[in-house]
GROMACS .gro file of C-alpha atoms in nm:
model
  236
    1UNK     CA    1  -1.396   6.171   2.439
    2UNK     CA    2  -1.631   6.329   2.661
    3UNK     CA    3  -1.371   6.434   2.988
    4UNK     CA    4  -1.143   6.605   2.658
    5UNK     CA    5  -1.487   6.712   2.504
    6UNK     CA    6  -1.525   6.887   2.825
    7UNK     CA    7  -1.220   7.018   2.884
    8UNK     CA    8  -1.280   7.229   2.544
    9UNK     CA    9  -1.518   7.364   2.645
   10UNK     CA   10  -1.391   7.448   2.921
   11UNK     CA   11  -1.110   7.646   2.765
   12UNK     CA   12  -1.341   7.825   2.546
   13UNK     CA   13  -1.555   8.005   2.837
   14UNK     CA   14  -1.210   8.064   3.056
   15UNK     CA   15  -1.081   8.249   2.728
   16UNK     CA   16  -1.403   8.461   2.664
   17UNK     CA   17  -1.374   8.534   3.020
   18UNK     CA   18  -1.010   8.659   3.000
   19UNK     CA   19  -1.085   8.891   2.660
   20UNK     CA   20  -1.432   9.077   2.867
   21UNK     CA   21  -1.188   9.159   3.164
   22UNK     CA   22  -0.957   9.297   2.989
   23UNK     CA   23  -1.089   9.513   2.795
   24UNK     CA   24  -1.154   9.976   2.862
   25UNK     CA   25  -1.373  10.065   3.110
   26UNK     CA   26  -1.518  10.305   2.831
   27UNK     CA   27  -1.614  10.022   2.639
   28UNK     CA   28  -1.811   9.905   2.870
   29UNK     CA   29  -2.022  10.240   2.883
   30UNK     CA   30  -2.304  10.365   2.644
   31UNK     CA   31  -2.214  10.761   2.657
   32UNK     CA   32  -2.551  10.828   2.404
   33UNK     CA   33  -2.705  11.162   2.455
   34UNK     CA   34  -3.116  11.107   2.552
   35UNK     CA   35  -3.332  11.361   2.443
   36UNK     CA   36  -3.641  11.338   2.678
   37UNK     CA   37  -4.055  11.437   2.521
   38UNK     CA   38  -4.290  11.524   2.670
   39UNK     CA   39  -4.652  11.535   2.601
   40UNK     CA   40  -4.763  11.841   2.363
   41UNK     CA   41  -5.079  11.886   2.574
   42UNK     CA   42  -5.253  12.084   2.336
   43UNK     CA   43  -5.208  11.895   2.052
   44UNK     CA   44  -5.437  11.589   2.355
   45UNK     CA   45  -5.684  11.863   2.425
   46UNK     CA   46  -5.783  11.970   2.117
   47UNK     CA   47  -5.728  11.576   1.979
   48UNK     CA   48  -5.965  11.527   2.170
   49UNK     CA   49  -6.222  11.722   2.100
   50UNK     CA   50  -6.200  11.596   1.732
   51UNK     CA   51  -6.505  11.338   1.608
   52UNK     CA   52  -6.269  11.258   1.405
   53UNK     CA   53  -5.997  11.084   1.641
   54UNK     CA   54  -6.390  10.981   1.859
   55UNK     CA   55  -6.370  10.578   1.832
   56UNK     CA   56  -6.572  10.486   2.145
   57UNK     CA   57  -6.904  10.362   2.169
   58UNK     CA   58  -7.216  10.588   2.098
   59UNK     CA   59  -7.560  10.495   2.199
   60UNK     CA   60  -7.782  10.544   1.918
   61UNK     CA   61  -8.130  10.705   2.007
   62UNK     CA   62  -8.421  10.521   1.979
   63UNK     CA   63  -8.661  10.668   1.731
   64UNK     CA   64  -8.951  10.856   1.889
   65UNK     CA   65  -9.351  10.741   1.797
   66UNK     CA   66  -9.373  11.030   1.535
   67UNK     CA   67  -9.008  10.970   1.355
   68UNK     CA   68  -9.114  10.608   1.293
   69UNK     CA   69  -9.465  10.633   1.172
   70UNK     CA   70  -9.262  10.944   0.864
   71UNK     CA   71  -9.035  10.575   0.826
   72UNK     CA   72  -9.297  10.421   0.800
   73UNK     CA   73  -9.496  10.642   0.550
   74UNK     CA   74  -9.233  10.751   0.386
   75UNK     CA   75  -9.192  10.323   0.277
   76UNK     CA   76  -9.573  10.240   0.204
   77UNK     CA   77  -9.537  10.582  -0.008
   78UNK     CA   78  -9.223  10.483  -0.209
   79UNK     CA   79  -9.334  10.103  -0.241
   80UNK     CA   80  -9.717  10.251  -0.393
   81UNK     CA   81  -9.509  10.464  -0.584
   82UNK     CA   82  -9.329  10.171  -0.736
   83UNK     CA   83  -9.527   9.905  -0.847
   84UNK     CA   84  -9.778  10.190  -1.023
   85UNK     CA   85  -9.463  10.295  -1.185
   86UNK     CA   86  -9.285  10.055  -1.222
   87UNK     CA   87  -9.533   9.745  -1.254
   88UNK     CA   88  -9.779   9.595  -1.540
   89UNK     CA   89 -10.033   9.586  -1.304
   90UNK     CA   90 -10.014   9.937  -1.168
   91UNK     CA   91  -9.999  10.075  -1.476
   92UNK     CA   92 -10.306   9.952  -1.519
   93UNK     CA   93 -10.478  10.024  -1.138
   94UNK     CA   94 -10.357  10.341  -1.177
   95UNK     CA   95 -10.560  10.452  -1.529
   96UNK     CA   96 -10.866  10.248  -1.357
   97UNK     CA   97 -10.871  10.460  -1.058
   98UNK     CA   98 -10.762  10.812  -1.302
   99UNK     CA   99 -11.099  10.706  -1.505
  100UNK     CA  100 -11.342  10.576  -1.169
  101UNK     CA  101 -11.242  10.927  -0.966
  102UNK     CA  102 -11.307  11.096  -1.310
  103UNK     CA  103 -11.647  10.952  -1.347
  104UNK     CA  104 -11.789  10.997  -0.979
  105UNK     CA  105 -11.629  11.376  -0.991
  106UNK     CA  106 -11.809  11.417  -1.286
  107UNK     CA  107 -12.101  11.248  -1.242
  108UNK     CA  108 -12.150  11.499  -0.839
  109UNK     CA  109 -12.094  11.788  -1.067
  110UNK     CA  110 -12.365  11.668  -1.318
  111UNK     CA  111 -12.540  11.572  -1.039
  112UNK     CA  112 -12.657  11.283  -1.140
  113UNK     CA  113 -12.813  11.040  -0.953
  114UNK     CA  114 -12.663  10.659  -0.947
  115UNK     CA  115 -12.709  10.411  -0.717
  116UNK     CA  116 -12.368  10.250  -0.881
  117UNK     CA  117 -12.234  10.224  -0.532
  118UNK     CA  118 -12.579  10.147  -0.370
  119UNK     CA  119 -12.558   9.739  -0.383
  120UNK     CA  120 -12.878   9.532  -0.302
  121UNK     CA  121 -12.761   9.459   0.124
  122UNK     CA  122 -12.726   9.899   0.095
  123UNK     CA  123 -13.107   9.929   0.032
  124UNK     CA  124 -13.204   9.602   0.313
  125UNK     CA  125 -12.974   9.814   0.541
  126UNK     CA  126 -13.246  10.113   0.478
  127UNK     CA  127 -13.594   9.865   0.457
  128UNK     CA  128 -13.435   9.755   0.826
  129UNK     CA  129 -13.614  10.067   0.958
  130UNK     CA  130 -13.968  10.086   0.794
  131UNK     CA  131 -14.147   9.938   1.052
  132UNK     CA  132 -14.040  10.227   1.325
  133UNK     CA  133 -14.388  10.388   1.269
  134UNK     CA  134 -14.652  10.225   1.442
  135UNK     CA  135 -14.883  10.078   1.230
  136UNK     CA  136 -15.226  10.061   1.396
  137UNK     CA  137 -15.231  10.494   1.558
  138UNK     CA  138 -15.259  10.543   1.143
  139UNK     CA  139 -15.536  10.585   0.931
  140UNK     CA  140 -15.408  10.416   0.598
  141UNK     CA  141 -15.678  10.388   0.401
  142UNK     CA  142 -15.737  10.793   0.412
  143UNK     CA  143 -15.388  10.855   0.382
  144UNK     CA  144 -15.329  10.598   0.048
  145UNK     CA  145 -15.632  10.755   0.001
  146UNK     CA  146 -15.446  11.131  -0.027
  147UNK     CA  147 -15.147  10.994  -0.085
  148UNK     CA  148 -15.301  10.901  -0.515
  149UNK     CA  149 -15.465  11.277  -0.504
  150UNK     CA  150 -15.119  11.441  -0.480
  151UNK     CA  151 -14.978  11.190  -0.730
  152UNK     CA  152 -14.719  11.026  -0.489
  153UNK     CA  153 -14.754  10.713  -0.631
  154UNK     CA  154 -14.464  10.584  -0.441
  155UNK     CA  155 -14.587  10.691  -0.119
  156UNK     CA  156 -14.883  10.517  -0.200
  157UNK     CA  157 -14.654  10.111  -0.266
  158UNK     CA  158 -14.519  10.229   0.129
  159UNK     CA  159 -14.907  10.300   0.296
  160UNK     CA  160 -14.965   9.967   0.088
  161UNK     CA  161 -14.741   9.759   0.213
  162UNK     CA  162 -14.785   9.859   0.526
  163UNK     CA  163 -15.220   9.800   0.513
  164UNK     CA  164 -15.096   9.418   0.489
  165UNK     CA  165 -14.867   9.408   0.762
  166UNK     CA  166 -15.133   9.553   0.997
  167UNK     CA  167 -15.338   9.309   0.817
  168UNK     CA  168 -15.170   9.057   0.910
  169UNK     CA  169 -15.135   9.159   1.273
  170UNK     CA  170 -15.507   9.257   1.269
  171UNK     CA  171 -15.507   8.812   1.222
  172UNK     CA  172 -15.251   8.742   1.509
  173UNK     CA  173 -15.060   8.596   1.160
  174UNK     CA  174 -14.735   8.782   1.305
  175UNK     CA  175 -14.654   8.951   1.650
  176UNK     CA  176 -14.617   9.390   1.505
  177UNK     CA  177 -14.361   9.562   1.750
  178UNK     CA  178 -14.092   9.887   1.595
  179UNK     CA  179 -13.799   9.786   1.447
  180UNK     CA  180 -13.850   9.481   1.324
  181UNK     CA  181 -13.776   9.359   0.950
  182UNK     CA  182 -13.978   9.239   0.680
  183UNK     CA  183 -13.784   8.893   0.729
  184UNK     CA  184 -13.873   8.850   1.102
  185UNK     CA  185 -14.217   8.877   0.970
  186UNK     CA  186 -14.153   8.646   0.698
  187UNK     CA  187 -13.999   8.363   0.961
  188UNK     CA  188 -14.356   8.444   1.154
  189UNK     CA  189 -14.575   8.375   0.914
  190UNK     CA  190 -14.730   7.973   0.872
  191UNK     CA  191 -14.891   7.962   0.575
  192UNK     CA  192 -14.706   7.952   0.251
  193UNK     CA  193 -14.981   8.081   0.031
  194UNK     CA  194 -14.935   8.393   0.254
  195UNK     CA  195 -14.616   8.403   0.306
  196UNK     CA  196 -14.581   8.410  -0.090
  197UNK     CA  197 -14.872   8.723  -0.052
  198UNK     CA  198 -14.611   8.943   0.198
  199UNK     CA  199 -14.296   8.870   0.019
  200UNK     CA  200 -14.430   8.951  -0.305
  201UNK     CA  201 -14.545   9.326  -0.188
  202UNK     CA  202 -14.217   9.403   0.017
  203UNK     CA  203 -14.000   9.313  -0.337
  204UNK     CA  204 -14.254   9.566  -0.493
  205UNK     CA  205 -14.289   9.841  -0.200
  206UNK     CA  206 -13.914   9.799  -0.110
  207UNK     CA  207 -13.791   9.907  -0.447
  208UNK     CA  208 -14.039  10.146  -0.563
  209UNK     CA  209 -13.979  10.308  -0.238
  210UNK     CA  210 -13.585  10.264  -0.243
  211UNK     CA  211 -13.527  10.270  -0.605
  212UNK     CA  212 -13.389  10.518  -0.863
  213UNK     CA  213 -13.757  10.537  -1.054
  214UNK     CA  214 -14.007  10.701  -1.063
  215UNK     CA  215 -14.350  10.542  -1.030
  216UNK     CA  216 -14.596  10.630  -1.186
  217UNK     CA  217 -14.963  10.519  -1.122
  218UNK     CA  218 -14.963  10.210  -1.364
  219UNK     CA  219 -14.699  10.073  -1.060
  220UNK     CA  220 -14.973  10.129  -0.842
  221UNK     CA  221 -15.204   9.969  -0.944
  222UNK     CA  222 -15.052   9.651  -1.007
  223UNK     CA  223 -14.947   9.632  -0.642
  224UNK     CA  224 -15.283   9.708  -0.544
  225UNK     CA  225 -15.405   9.363  -0.776
  226UNK     CA  226 -15.183   9.136  -0.585
  227UNK     CA  227 -15.222   9.389  -0.236
  228UNK     CA  228 -15.589   9.289  -0.282
  229UNK     CA  229 -15.551   8.909  -0.384
  230UNK     CA  230 -15.374   8.896  -0.166
  231UNK     CA  231 -15.597   9.091   0.147
  232UNK     CA  232 -15.899   8.744   0.067
  233UNK     CA  233 -15.635   8.531   0.142
  234UNK     CA  234 -15.591   8.682   0.491
  235UNK     CA  235 -15.966   8.759   0.578
  236UNK     CA  236 -16.058   8.404   0.473
   0.00000   0.00000   0.00000
């Protein structure tokens, strides 16, 4: 059986070869006319110059420090604008800010003095510089008398407080040094009674000298009464 299949296969190959050899030469030749075209160099140059056809990688230039700041500021203002106009909390905040600015501007125009923006801490910081005067070179009694004649009761209270400080220094109950604060001297006083009286004098001095209110004669004599009682304890 295998021999028969081989014979049939060989006959098929032989017949195909005979057909090919019997064809005329004209059937084996390709006579198609070929037109050779060349690239248009002008069109190529035009396409190269057109950015729309430039598909290469273009490096992105980095932003300058100023450009980065402008972008950041723009984002910040945009966020604040959105917060102030699109959120309930932002709207109320803007209203409160506008009212506060209006009140502040009105007070400035009318020249109204106020301690609204000054806390007790601010008053205390101002009080820290009251001891720069050399109390041992001042005639405090004469200065107090002069202040009373001029009805300058605020200054009279200040001088009375300095007289109390001088009394402590003369008795070596504190060590007087320019620039020290009231709390520094209070810390040095050992006697609780003397410390308490000096603290009261410091309290009245601070709120009459730095407070925004009128000090009259009764205020001064109240402080003088405290000073006289306190001074008698110091001189015991």
